[in-house]
Each structure stands twice: as C-alpha cells, then as structure tokens.
XYZ file of C-alpha atoms in Angstrom:
560
model
C -5.236 39.111 74.680
C -3.886 35.298 74.878
C -0.930 33.920 72.947
C -1.797 30.999 70.612
C -0.603 27.973 71.872
C 1.574 25.588 69.478
C -1.076 23.202 68.303
C -3.505 26.694 66.568
C -0.010 28.407 65.752
C 0.548 24.979 63.345
C -3.446 24.862 62.533
C -2.653 28.420 61.280
C 0.826 27.647 59.301
C -0.794 25.100 57.750
C -4.322 26.999 56.193
C -2.099 29.672 55.088
C -0.048 26.839 53.531
C -3.356 25.342 51.528
C -4.312 28.831 50.957
C -1.116 29.861 48.977
C -1.443 26.424 47.089
C -4.847 26.865 45.958
C -3.715 30.420 44.797
C -1.039 28.489 42.679
C -3.132 26.589 41.240
C -5.566 28.935 40.620
C -3.644 31.128 38.884
C -2.141 28.562 36.421
C -5.470 27.198 35.385
C -6.377 30.683 34.978
C -3.228 30.722 32.750
C -3.942 27.520 30.844
C -7.702 28.358 30.232
C -6.781 32.035 28.622
C -3.666 30.303 26.835
C -6.357 27.998 24.765
C -9.084 30.548 24.566
C -6.410 32.955 22.894
C -5.428 29.986 20.237
C -8.935 28.974 19.581
C -9.773 29.696 15.899
C -13.293 31.618 16.694
C -10.472 34.692 17.842
C -8.428 34.780 14.615
C -12.005 34.777 12.415
C -12.328 38.179 14.723
C -9.418 39.573 14.650
C -9.591 38.802 10.614
C -13.042 40.711 11.037
C -11.841 43.513 12.656
C -8.660 43.513 9.591
C -11.555 44.301 7.304
C -13.065 46.508 8.305
C -10.568 49.325 6.893
C -9.637 49.066 3.139
C -6.431 47.942 3.020
C -3.747 50.614 1.400
C -1.798 49.474 -1.321
C 1.920 50.206 -0.815
C 4.197 51.566 -2.812
C 6.423 48.898 -3.802
C 3.576 46.304 -3.679
C 2.041 48.784 -6.364
C 5.647 47.720 -8.457
C 5.803 44.499 -7.470
C 2.431 43.245 -8.851
C 3.299 45.436 -12.156
C 6.567 43.709 -12.053
C 4.865 39.469 -11.456
C 2.297 40.811 -14.325
C 4.648 42.276 -16.803
C 6.270 38.416 -15.716
C 3.058 36.363 -16.093
C 2.172 38.047 -19.687
C 5.888 37.653 -21.459
C 7.691 34.557 -19.864
C 5.058 32.593 -18.356
C 5.662 28.904 -18.595
C 4.611 25.637 -16.451
C 7.925 25.720 -14.679
C 9.123 27.180 -10.847
C 9.710 31.468 -10.907
C 13.060 32.523 -11.145
C 14.378 34.772 -8.536
C 12.721 37.862 -9.024
C 9.624 36.688 -9.754
C 9.538 34.157 -7.017
C 10.359 37.480 -4.801
C 7.365 39.319 -5.995
C 4.881 35.943 -5.640
C 6.330 36.279 -1.805
C 5.359 40.013 -1.521
C 1.696 39.719 -3.201
C 1.065 36.418 -0.659
C 2.425 38.023 2.702
C 0.927 41.438 1.643
C -2.317 42.690 3.376
C -4.280 43.672 0.196
C -7.060 40.654 -0.760
C -6.836 41.941 -4.511
C -2.629 41.004 -4.444
C -3.321 37.799 -2.511
C -5.817 36.427 -5.062
C -3.365 37.177 -7.550
C -0.979 35.030 -5.919
C -3.450 32.490 -4.976
C -4.724 32.377 -8.720
C -1.307 31.669 -9.887
C -0.709 29.162 -8.059
C -4.199 27.605 -8.450
C -3.350 27.374 -12.339
C -0.052 25.787 -11.559
C -1.392 23.392 -9.532
C -3.648 22.430 -12.699
C -0.788 22.482 -15.229
C 2.583 22.041 -13.477
C 4.017 18.365 -14.335
C 6.640 18.402 -12.478
C 8.144 18.850 -8.249
C 7.409 22.256 -6.608
C 10.422 23.610 -4.867
C 10.812 24.031 -1.188
C 11.333 27.927 -1.778
C 7.592 28.193 -3.647
C 6.181 26.831 -0.413
C 6.728 29.479 1.732
C 3.955 31.742 0.194
C 1.593 28.683 1.005
C 1.308 30.034 4.986
C 0.235 33.217 4.188
C -2.627 32.599 1.843
C -3.336 29.554 3.621
C -3.951 32.075 6.822
C -5.490 35.018 4.400
C -8.502 36.680 6.063
C -10.609 36.791 2.784
C -12.680 33.810 1.611
C -11.658 33.481 -2.062
C -7.667 33.420 -1.181
C -8.443 30.380 1.241
C -10.362 28.640 -1.495
C -8.221 28.969 -4.147
C -4.603 28.657 -2.018
C -6.247 25.332 -0.178
C -7.326 23.849 -3.808
C -4.401 24.493 -5.352
C -2.473 22.891 -2.358
C -4.613 19.482 -2.860
C -3.810 19.374 -6.100
C -0.206 19.614 -5.664
C -0.384 16.824 -3.431
C -2.551 14.573 -5.704
C -0.353 15.331 -8.236
C 2.678 14.311 -6.248
C 4.431 17.838 -7.248
C 4.911 18.486 -3.497
C 6.045 16.156 -0.404
C 3.525 15.305 1.802
C 6.078 15.112 5.025
C 7.369 18.988 3.564
C 4.187 20.187 4.179
C 4.126 19.599 7.757
C 7.705 20.596 8.083
C 7.036 23.831 6.652
C 4.677 24.804 8.895
C 1.487 24.394 6.579
C -0.411 22.181 8.956
C -1.049 24.880 11.200
C -3.356 27.029 8.880
C -4.677 23.972 7.754
C -6.233 22.615 10.876
C -8.166 26.521 11.143
C -9.040 26.382 7.807
C -11.186 23.024 9.440
C -12.922 25.256 11.411
C -13.964 27.847 8.399
C -17.852 28.152 8.085
C -17.528 27.979 4.072
C -18.260 24.452 2.618
C -15.234 25.012 0.026
C -12.970 25.938 2.647
C -14.193 22.535 4.648
C -13.838 20.371 1.886
C -10.352 21.539 0.604
C -8.707 21.557 4.016
C -10.241 17.874 5.103
C -9.057 16.503 1.017
C -5.676 18.229 2.185
C -5.806 16.159 5.647
C -7.314 13.159 4.238
C -3.713 13.454 1.686
C -1.466 14.074 4.849
C -2.378 11.543 6.962
C -0.847 8.408 4.477
C 2.280 9.495 6.022
C 2.926 8.318 9.577
C 5.109 10.972 10.442
C 2.125 13.077 9.497
C 0.099 11.301 11.379
C 1.639 11.621 14.830
C 1.737 15.307 13.645
C -1.539 15.559 13.434
C -2.709 13.701 16.405
C -0.127 16.007 18.263
C -1.815 18.895 17.049
C -4.883 17.660 18.141
C -6.557 17.932 14.565
C -8.903 14.700 15.200
C -11.255 16.721 16.865
C -12.246 19.248 14.193
C -11.992 16.706 11.594
C -14.514 14.501 13.673
C -16.723 17.571 13.676
C -16.859 17.877 10.210
C -17.553 13.858 9.642
C -21.039 15.350 10.673
C -21.620 18.184 7.988
C -24.226 17.997 5.707
C -22.458 18.681 2.513
C -21.577 15.460 1.196
C -18.170 16.539 -0.205
C -17.350 17.657 3.355
C -18.191 14.807 5.230
C -16.738 12.088 2.491
C -12.969 14.027 3.072
C -13.229 14.374 6.796
C -14.284 10.762 7.211
C -11.758 10.000 4.478
C -9.240 11.730 6.381
C -10.336 9.874 9.820
C -9.910 6.642 8.269
C -6.111 7.029 7.025
C -5.756 8.736 10.581
C -7.073 5.354 12.084
C -3.547 3.330 10.802
C -2.483 5.156 13.989
C -3.017 3.017 17.315
C -2.485 6.270 19.360
C -5.067 7.997 17.037
C -7.505 5.307 17.306
C -7.269 5.993 21.318
C -8.380 9.705 20.791
C -10.954 8.577 18.131
C -12.326 6.292 21.080
C -12.145 9.049 23.707
C -13.185 12.144 21.471
C -16.440 9.634 21.185
C -16.023 8.475 17.658
C -17.587 5.152 17.537
C -20.897 6.235 17.340
C -20.347 8.857 14.672
C -19.026 6.263 11.999
C -21.511 3.470 13.408
C -24.145 6.051 12.624
C -22.245 6.826 8.970
C -22.326 2.999 8.184
C -26.021 3.644 7.152
C -25.274 6.709 4.834
C -26.404 6.956 1.712
C -22.918 7.530 0.064
C -21.291 4.437 -0.578
C -17.950 6.288 -0.132
C -18.378 7.369 3.078
C -20.185 4.263 4.098
C -16.935 2.241 3.387
C -14.699 4.785 4.911
C -16.448 5.003 8.323
C -16.654 0.918 7.953
C -13.319 0.699 7.434
C -12.426 3.185 10.187
C -14.085 1.080 12.909
C -11.978 -2.387 10.926
C -8.638 -0.514 11.498
C -10.056 0.179 15.355
C -11.297 -3.219 15.561
C -7.837 -4.997 14.881
C -7.232 -3.409 18.540
C -8.323 -6.258 21.022
C -8.944 -3.391 23.501
C -10.941 -1.347 21.429
C -13.415 -4.714 21.546
C -15.026 -3.517 24.534
C -16.379 -0.540 23.595
C -17.074 -1.664 19.947
C -19.415 -3.864 21.002
C -20.584 -2.873 24.404
C -23.340 -5.210 26.189
C -27.073 -3.894 25.488
C -25.721 -1.751 22.488
C -26.082 -3.988 19.517
C -26.730 -1.063 17.190
C -23.399 -1.235 15.710
C -23.314 -4.821 15.336
C -26.798 -5.263 13.543
C -25.910 -2.361 10.834
C -22.345 -4.323 10.136
C -24.404 -7.569 9.424
C -26.538 -5.348 7.538
C -24.229 -4.243 5.248
C -23.397 -7.944 4.427
C -26.118 -7.051 1.874
C -24.887 -4.142 0.407
C -24.396 -3.603 -3.601
C -21.104 -2.354 -3.153
C -18.140 -4.997 -3.131
C -15.667 -2.837 -0.570
C -19.167 -2.213 1.650
C -20.507 -5.873 1.952
C -16.989 -7.405 2.879
C -17.593 -8.491 6.453
C -15.580 -6.207 8.534
C -12.700 -7.200 10.205
C -14.681 -6.367 13.759
C -17.033 -9.456 13.031
C -13.967 -11.489 12.050
C -12.337 -11.050 15.733
C -12.655 -13.154 19.150
C -16.363 -11.502 20.343
C -18.501 -13.518 22.983
C -20.670 -16.357 22.402
C -23.939 -14.247 22.925
C -22.516 -12.020 20.517
C -22.270 -14.538 17.348
C -25.306 -16.323 18.514
C -26.780 -12.924 18.098
C -25.152 -12.942 14.426
C -27.054 -15.769 13.705
C -30.126 -14.851 14.742
C -29.826 -11.590 12.830
C -29.601 -13.615 9.910
C -26.263 -13.310 9.172
C -25.617 -16.508 7.397
C -27.652 -16.207 4.055
C -25.644 -13.224 3.696
C -22.500 -14.669 4.384
C -23.754 -18.133 2.066
C -23.768 -15.236 -0.668
C -20.884 -13.782 -0.530
C -19.343 -16.872 -1.063
C -20.229 -16.295 -4.867
C -18.626 -12.667 -4.794
C -16.766 -11.787 -7.690
C -14.378 -10.263 -5.048
C -11.447 -12.485 -3.476
C -11.350 -10.468 -0.800
C -14.822 -10.520 0.375
C -14.750 -14.571 -0.321
C -12.146 -14.969 2.135
C -12.955 -12.461 4.951
C -16.366 -14.880 4.250
C -15.550 -17.716 4.800
C -13.376 -17.057 7.410
C -16.092 -15.340 9.585
C -17.686 -18.525 8.827
C -15.039 -20.875 10.268
C -15.577 -18.336 13.548
C -19.379 -19.415 13.779
C -18.641 -23.035 13.011
C -16.841 -23.033 16.068
C -18.415 -26.123 18.637
C -17.131 -25.850 22.567
C -17.750 -29.362 23.277
C -15.740 -31.140 20.741
C -12.756 -28.524 21.196
C -10.907 -30.683 24.116
C -11.460 -34.027 22.065
C -10.067 -32.416 18.562
C -6.818 -30.853 20.385
C -6.387 -34.695 21.530
C -6.133 -36.123 18.708
C -4.271 -33.783 16.224
C -2.664 -30.100 17.226
C -3.863 -29.230 13.796
C -7.639 -30.284 14.838
C -9.713 -27.427 13.714
C -7.056 -24.694 13.320
C -7.967 -22.130 10.564
C -5.601 -21.662 7.520
C -4.728 -18.621 6.782
C -1.860 -17.271 4.588
C -2.616 -13.471 5.334
C -5.661 -13.175 7.901
C -4.988 -14.180 11.417
C -7.998 -15.598 13.247
C -8.294 -17.025 17.217
C -10.081 -19.633 18.765
C -13.573 -18.298 19.233
C -16.574 -20.639 20.760
C -20.250 -20.328 19.925
C -23.469 -21.805 21.610
C -23.987 -24.971 20.514
C -27.166 -24.696 18.155
C -24.926 -22.405 15.820
C -23.635 -25.786 14.455
C -27.289 -26.975 13.796
C -28.339 -23.912 11.988
C -25.109 -23.330 10.094
C -25.304 -26.980 8.453
C -28.362 -26.581 6.316
C -28.529 -27.492 3.168
C -27.761 -23.451 1.556
C -24.528 -23.425 3.479
C -23.295 -27.054 2.354
C -24.672 -26.041 -1.403
C -22.655 -22.931 -1.132
C -19.146 -24.528 0.636
C -19.207 -27.328 -2.178
C -19.617 -24.717 -5.414
C -16.923 -22.716 -3.270
C -14.634 -25.865 -3.642
C -15.504 -26.474 -7.034
C -14.480 -23.215 -7.888
C -11.584 -22.636 -6.073
C -9.641 -25.487 -5.922
C -6.658 -24.248 -5.584
C -7.080 -21.381 -3.038
C -5.430 -22.350 -0.150
C -7.430 -19.770 2.080
C -10.351 -20.733 0.511
C -10.074 -24.478 0.850
C -8.275 -24.492 4.197
C -11.184 -22.487 6.141
C -14.024 -24.426 3.867
C -12.175 -27.606 4.922
C -12.072 -26.265 9.042
C -15.738 -25.417 8.601
C -16.855 -28.999 7.452
C -14.939 -31.128 10.117
C -16.290 -28.818 12.921
C -19.859 -29.527 11.979
C -19.423 -33.284 11.184
C -18.498 -33.407 15.107
C -22.561 -33.043 15.700
C -25.308 -34.463 14.287
C -24.778 -33.264 11.088
C -22.657 -35.881 9.280
C -25.573 -36.789 7.365
C -26.387 -33.924 6.225
C -22.487 -33.563 5.235
C -22.232 -36.957 3.386
C -25.305 -36.203 1.245
C -23.978 -33.021 0.190
C -21.736 -31.829 -3.212
C -18.907 -31.042 0.061
C -17.175 -34.484 -0.252
C -16.665 -34.651 -3.626
C -15.362 -30.913 -3.468
C -12.626 -32.211 -0.451
C -11.441 -34.894 -2.640
C -11.030 -33.635 -5.601
C -9.080 -30.519 -3.976
C -6.781 -33.526 -2.454
C -6.085 -33.761 -5.972
C -4.509 -30.741 -6.678
C -3.212 -29.333 -3.580
C 0.607 -29.329 -2.851
C 1.904 -31.895 -0.135
C 3.715 -29.215 1.766
C 0.357 -27.407 1.701
C -1.373 -26.544 5.028
C -4.329 -26.036 3.434
C -3.852 -29.877 2.873
C -3.749 -31.099 6.427
C -7.242 -29.695 6.896
C -8.457 -31.562 4.065
C -7.452 -34.832 5.029
C -8.334 -34.455 8.704
C -11.193 -33.602 7.821
C -11.547 -36.102 5.450
C -10.727 -38.462 7.940
C -12.975 -37.528 10.468
C -15.936 -38.277 7.924
C -14.504 -41.463 7.072
C -15.240 -42.706 10.456
C -18.690 -43.056 9.423
C -19.973 -45.996 7.759
C -22.692 -44.210 5.796
C -20.002 -41.641 4.915
C -16.930 -43.824 3.319
C -19.542 -45.507 1.207
C -20.315 -42.093 -0.263
C -16.837 -40.965 -0.345
C -16.029 -44.369 -2.701
C -18.400 -43.392 -4.996
C -16.074 -40.948 -5.742
C -12.902 -43.106 -5.369
C -11.400 -43.468 -9.017
C -7.170 -44.386 -9.547
C -6.225 -40.927 -9.718
C -7.575 -40.893 -6.113
C -6.251 -43.687 -5.209
C -3.315 -43.470 -5.838
C -3.226 -39.939 -4.378
C -4.266 -41.170 -0.871
C -1.390 -44.264 -1.068
C 1.500 -41.982 -1.923
C 0.367 -39.791 0.531
C 0.423 -42.082 3.507
C 3.952 -42.970 2.049
C 4.897 -39.246 2.090
C 6.557 -39.351 5.589
C 8.138 -36.383 5.485
C 4.374 -34.644 5.711
C 3.390 -36.673 8.990
C -0.341 -35.566 8.953
C -1.604 -35.520 5.729
C 0.274 -39.253 6.191
C -1.351 -40.173 8.854
C -4.571 -39.421 7.888
C -4.364 -40.800 4.322
C -3.878 -44.152 6.183
C -6.751 -43.524 8.595
C -9.014 -43.169 5.500
C -7.331 -46.134 3.240
C -8.382 -48.275 6.932
C -11.875 -47.634 7.026
C -12.182 -47.825 3.153
C -10.875 -51.411 3.343
C -12.205 -52.259 6.279
C -16.126 -50.964 5.395
C -15.968 -51.135 1.404
C -14.823 -55.110 0.052
C -14.932 -53.712 -3.546
C -12.488 -50.887 -2.505
C -9.929 -53.384 -1.150
C -10.156 -55.439 -4.434
C -9.343 -52.344 -6.183
C -6.843 -51.554 -4.092
C -5.284 -55.208 -4.217
C -5.510 -54.769 -7.899
C -3.825 -51.446 -8.623
C -0.513 -52.850 -6.735
C -0.423 -50.454 -4.518
C -0.300 -52.987 -1.591
C 3.513 -52.987 -1.653
C 3.649 -49.018 -0.994
C 1.343 -49.147 1.733
C 3.483 -52.142 3.402
C 6.744 -49.935 3.051
C 4.904 -47.026 4.973
C 3.762 -49.672 7.628
C 7.509 -50.498 7.911
C 9.115 -47.150 7.980
C 6.458 -45.073 10.039
C 5.323 -46.384 13.703
C 2.451 -43.309 13.727
C 0.554 -45.283 11.424
C 1.977 -48.636 11.655
C -1.177 -49.739 13.874
C -3.635 -48.111 11.436
C -1.518 -50.117 9.021
C -2.053 -53.047 9.720
C -5.600 -53.500 10.586
C -5.488 -52.391 6.462
C -3.341 -54.863 5.465
C -5.265 -57.577 7.664
C -8.323 -56.639 5.670
C -6.943 -56.750 2.655
C -5.302 -60.163 3.380
C -8.719 -61.337 4.403
C-alpha cells in the first residue's frame, strides 16, 4: 500500500480538525438547547402535576406549627408584622408541600394586604417565594393578589421585591393557564416596571415575551395589565429594541382599535414612547404599510381625551408622502376640533402637529435669510424639528375652518406661550403662499394683535407673533385690516417694542410694522403724530443700526 503524500496528509489533518470543531459546536448547541428546555415553565408545570399525584403527608412538626400559628391568629391577631415565633411558623407553613398549609399562609398574607397600612418588614417577604412557586392554584391566586395589594399600597419596596428574587416566580406565573393568576402576575409586572432598575432586570430575565403574548389575551383584565406593563417597560430604550425585535409593533397597532379605552391608551402611549426614539421610525411607518398611521389618525376623534391626544409618533419628523397622507386621511378637521379641547396637553399637541403640517419647503430658504427665528417653533416642553410637506398642503390647511379655529384659540389662550408661539408660526407659514387674503379676512389678525399686548417682551412667543405680523404687514390689504384694530394701547405697545433694543427681533419686527402702517395708511400717520410717539421712534432710530433704514423711511412718511 502506497504512502500518502504531504499534500494529502495535510488535507486529512484539515478534515479531522474540521470534524472536531463541528463536533464541539454541536455538543455546545445541544447543551444550550437542553438548558433552555429545562428552564421552561412547561416542565415546571409537569413536575408540579407529578408532585400532586400523591397526597402530601402532614409532617408532625408541621401539624404543631399549624396549631401554634392558628392559636396566634385566634388570640393575638393584629394588623401588624408577626413576632419571631409566629413568623417562623408562617415560614414553615409557606414552605410546606401540603397545599392546605400553604393555603393558610397565603390567606393570611391576603388578609394582611387588605388591611395593613404600614410597611411590610423584609423578613416577611421570604415566604412569598415559596407561595408564588407553589403547585396549588389557590395558593398562586392568593399570594399573587396579596403581592399586588402590598405593592399598590406602597407597603413593599418595588426594588426590594426583585432583589429578594421574587421576579423569577412572578415570570413563571405569567405562563399559567389560569386567567386570575395571569391577571395578578401582569399587575405585579406593571407596578414593578415603574422602577428603572426593575425594568432592566425584567429585560435581562426575558420577561417581555410572555407579556407580549398575554397582550393578545381574550380576558380584558389580563390584556389591560399586560399592555400596561409593556407601557412602563417602553421607558427603557433597551426594551424598546427587544419589543421591536419580538414583533410588538403590529400587536400594539392592532390594540389601538380595542374597545377597552385603557388598552387603547396604553398601546397608544407605548407606541409614542417607541416613537420618541428616531431609530424606530422606519419600523413604525414602513413604506406601503399605513395601517398604524390610519389608526392613529382615527384616534384623533376618540371620545376619550387621553386617547384623542395626537400621539408623539405623529409629531416627529416623517417623510413628505406620509404627511401628505395624513392630510388625505382627513386629519385636519379632527385636529381643528381638538384645538377646542378642555385638556391643555391635547390642545398643545394638536397645535404642534398642525405647525408641522404647515411647513412649506420653497419658503424655508427665504425665511432663514431674513431672520434666524423665521418659522421655528416655540415650545417650553415639546421640541420638534423642521419638517417638509408637499406644497399643496398649505392650500388645504388655509381653510376657513382652520383659520377660525386658530383665531378662537388665540382669543381663549392669549397667555399660553406654547399655543401663541405655534399658532403664530402656522399663520406665518400659511401667509407665505397665496393665502394672505384668507388670513387677513379671518379673526387671526385681531388675535395676534391682542396677544402682543399681553405677552412679555422676554417671552420667545413674542418673537413669533411680531414676526408673523410683520410678514402680513407687507401686503397692503392686510395692513389696512390691521389698522382697524389699532387703538392707542396697541400703538403704544408697538412703539415701546421698537424701542426695546435688548430684544432685537421683536424690536425689528415692531419697527417694520410701523413703517408699513405709516407708508400705506395716512390716518395712522396722523394718529401716530398726535400720540407724541414720534420722539421715541427718533430715539430708537439713533440707537440702533439694525432698524435704522426702516425707521428713516417711517420718519420720512411722517414728515410728508
């Protein structure tokens, strides 16, 4: 038999090495698979059922312990933590394999949770692990409910529950087939997820998947608590990523149509939290998939305030085609109606979304050349970025209904800086197209002038109001309409603003408005001269270089 050459020997060695590596990976994969299977709750359920095949024997020490604990309850029962001996007896009953004894311990905890109004000591939490892990359904129901009660009343520290290792049995109970146990365990998760550290622990323990499964439950109590827990978990960016990978977005989108207003709100708020992270926008609004968008728009007409508030998902930068579809889906009338809502949050969110829709690409470059503020939004709490929409959107927006709603909003909320600032930006954006006459004939001009009287010079919203009025004043028809509302207080306010050089933008815009009024309206020029405000305007002309050209023109028309 011939001897292998060097090349063949090397090939053989490579093959042996390849087989060894494959064998090692295979063994490791088998180990991981078996480990995951062994940890699954289905096996724990089977083992629990196997333990129930025989009747648990009541041990002699358990019988004595039960008698001692029963005697304590009968003779010295108070709504307060147990003493050392009674606590030890309670611990014995809780860890017993006899379901009757465990039921007694669980019943005691349930009664305490409904009446005790002081914090539960740490040592009283230890028996909970055994009760929550019990194979007896009644024990599971009572112990999980008592834990919910303690958490709701603040008698147990939420972080301590996780630190004591109770998260594991709670997660196991999520896999129960009993709706009551599911409901209670979801409620526990909902409360625990309020804590940031607990959210991280729940995510690490893979607690998102069973909650997502229970969010599809046909039991309204289970579904409500499961979606509520998901809402609290979405405050974590890491868990947001897990939810997206686990396919939570379609589930939450479907739940927006739930007949239960709480489920509807929880799912909508969950999606809003996810939408706050720009990296999820593509997944939320995938091209060709507009179900979520249409559902969110339909919610704008919901009778429940907290559901009708425009979700943050609609108030973040989105492509032009999606914004155009929002207009096509009849979102504008719904937003107009929400401007009259009794909820401040709903009003502010609605006006902010309308501001986004009012953006007009062809005018953005021209606006940025004239003033840095331009059509930038004012917001003390909500921050938005520049958006672009189709040019036809503004023609649709500038309807009589919207302008009437904006005017009424200004009249009712003259001192709300968020409302005033966003409204002024919307009107200015609309005035930059062919809608000036509609705006001039609406009640918006009067509303802007009146807000100018009540807005402090240091408020950012005043910059947007004066900027909007200055833009409108460039049209003769608009300036004639504005003069109709110009009384002495408004005239004085304009001139004072022109003289407040520490606020350069309102000062500049006020001077511009005065220039156009004097240049186009002789009656205003005469009234201006009689009001003896010309001296102050001359002082302004001498003190500022930025407004000097405008003021010189104003003084020229006054002298003539």
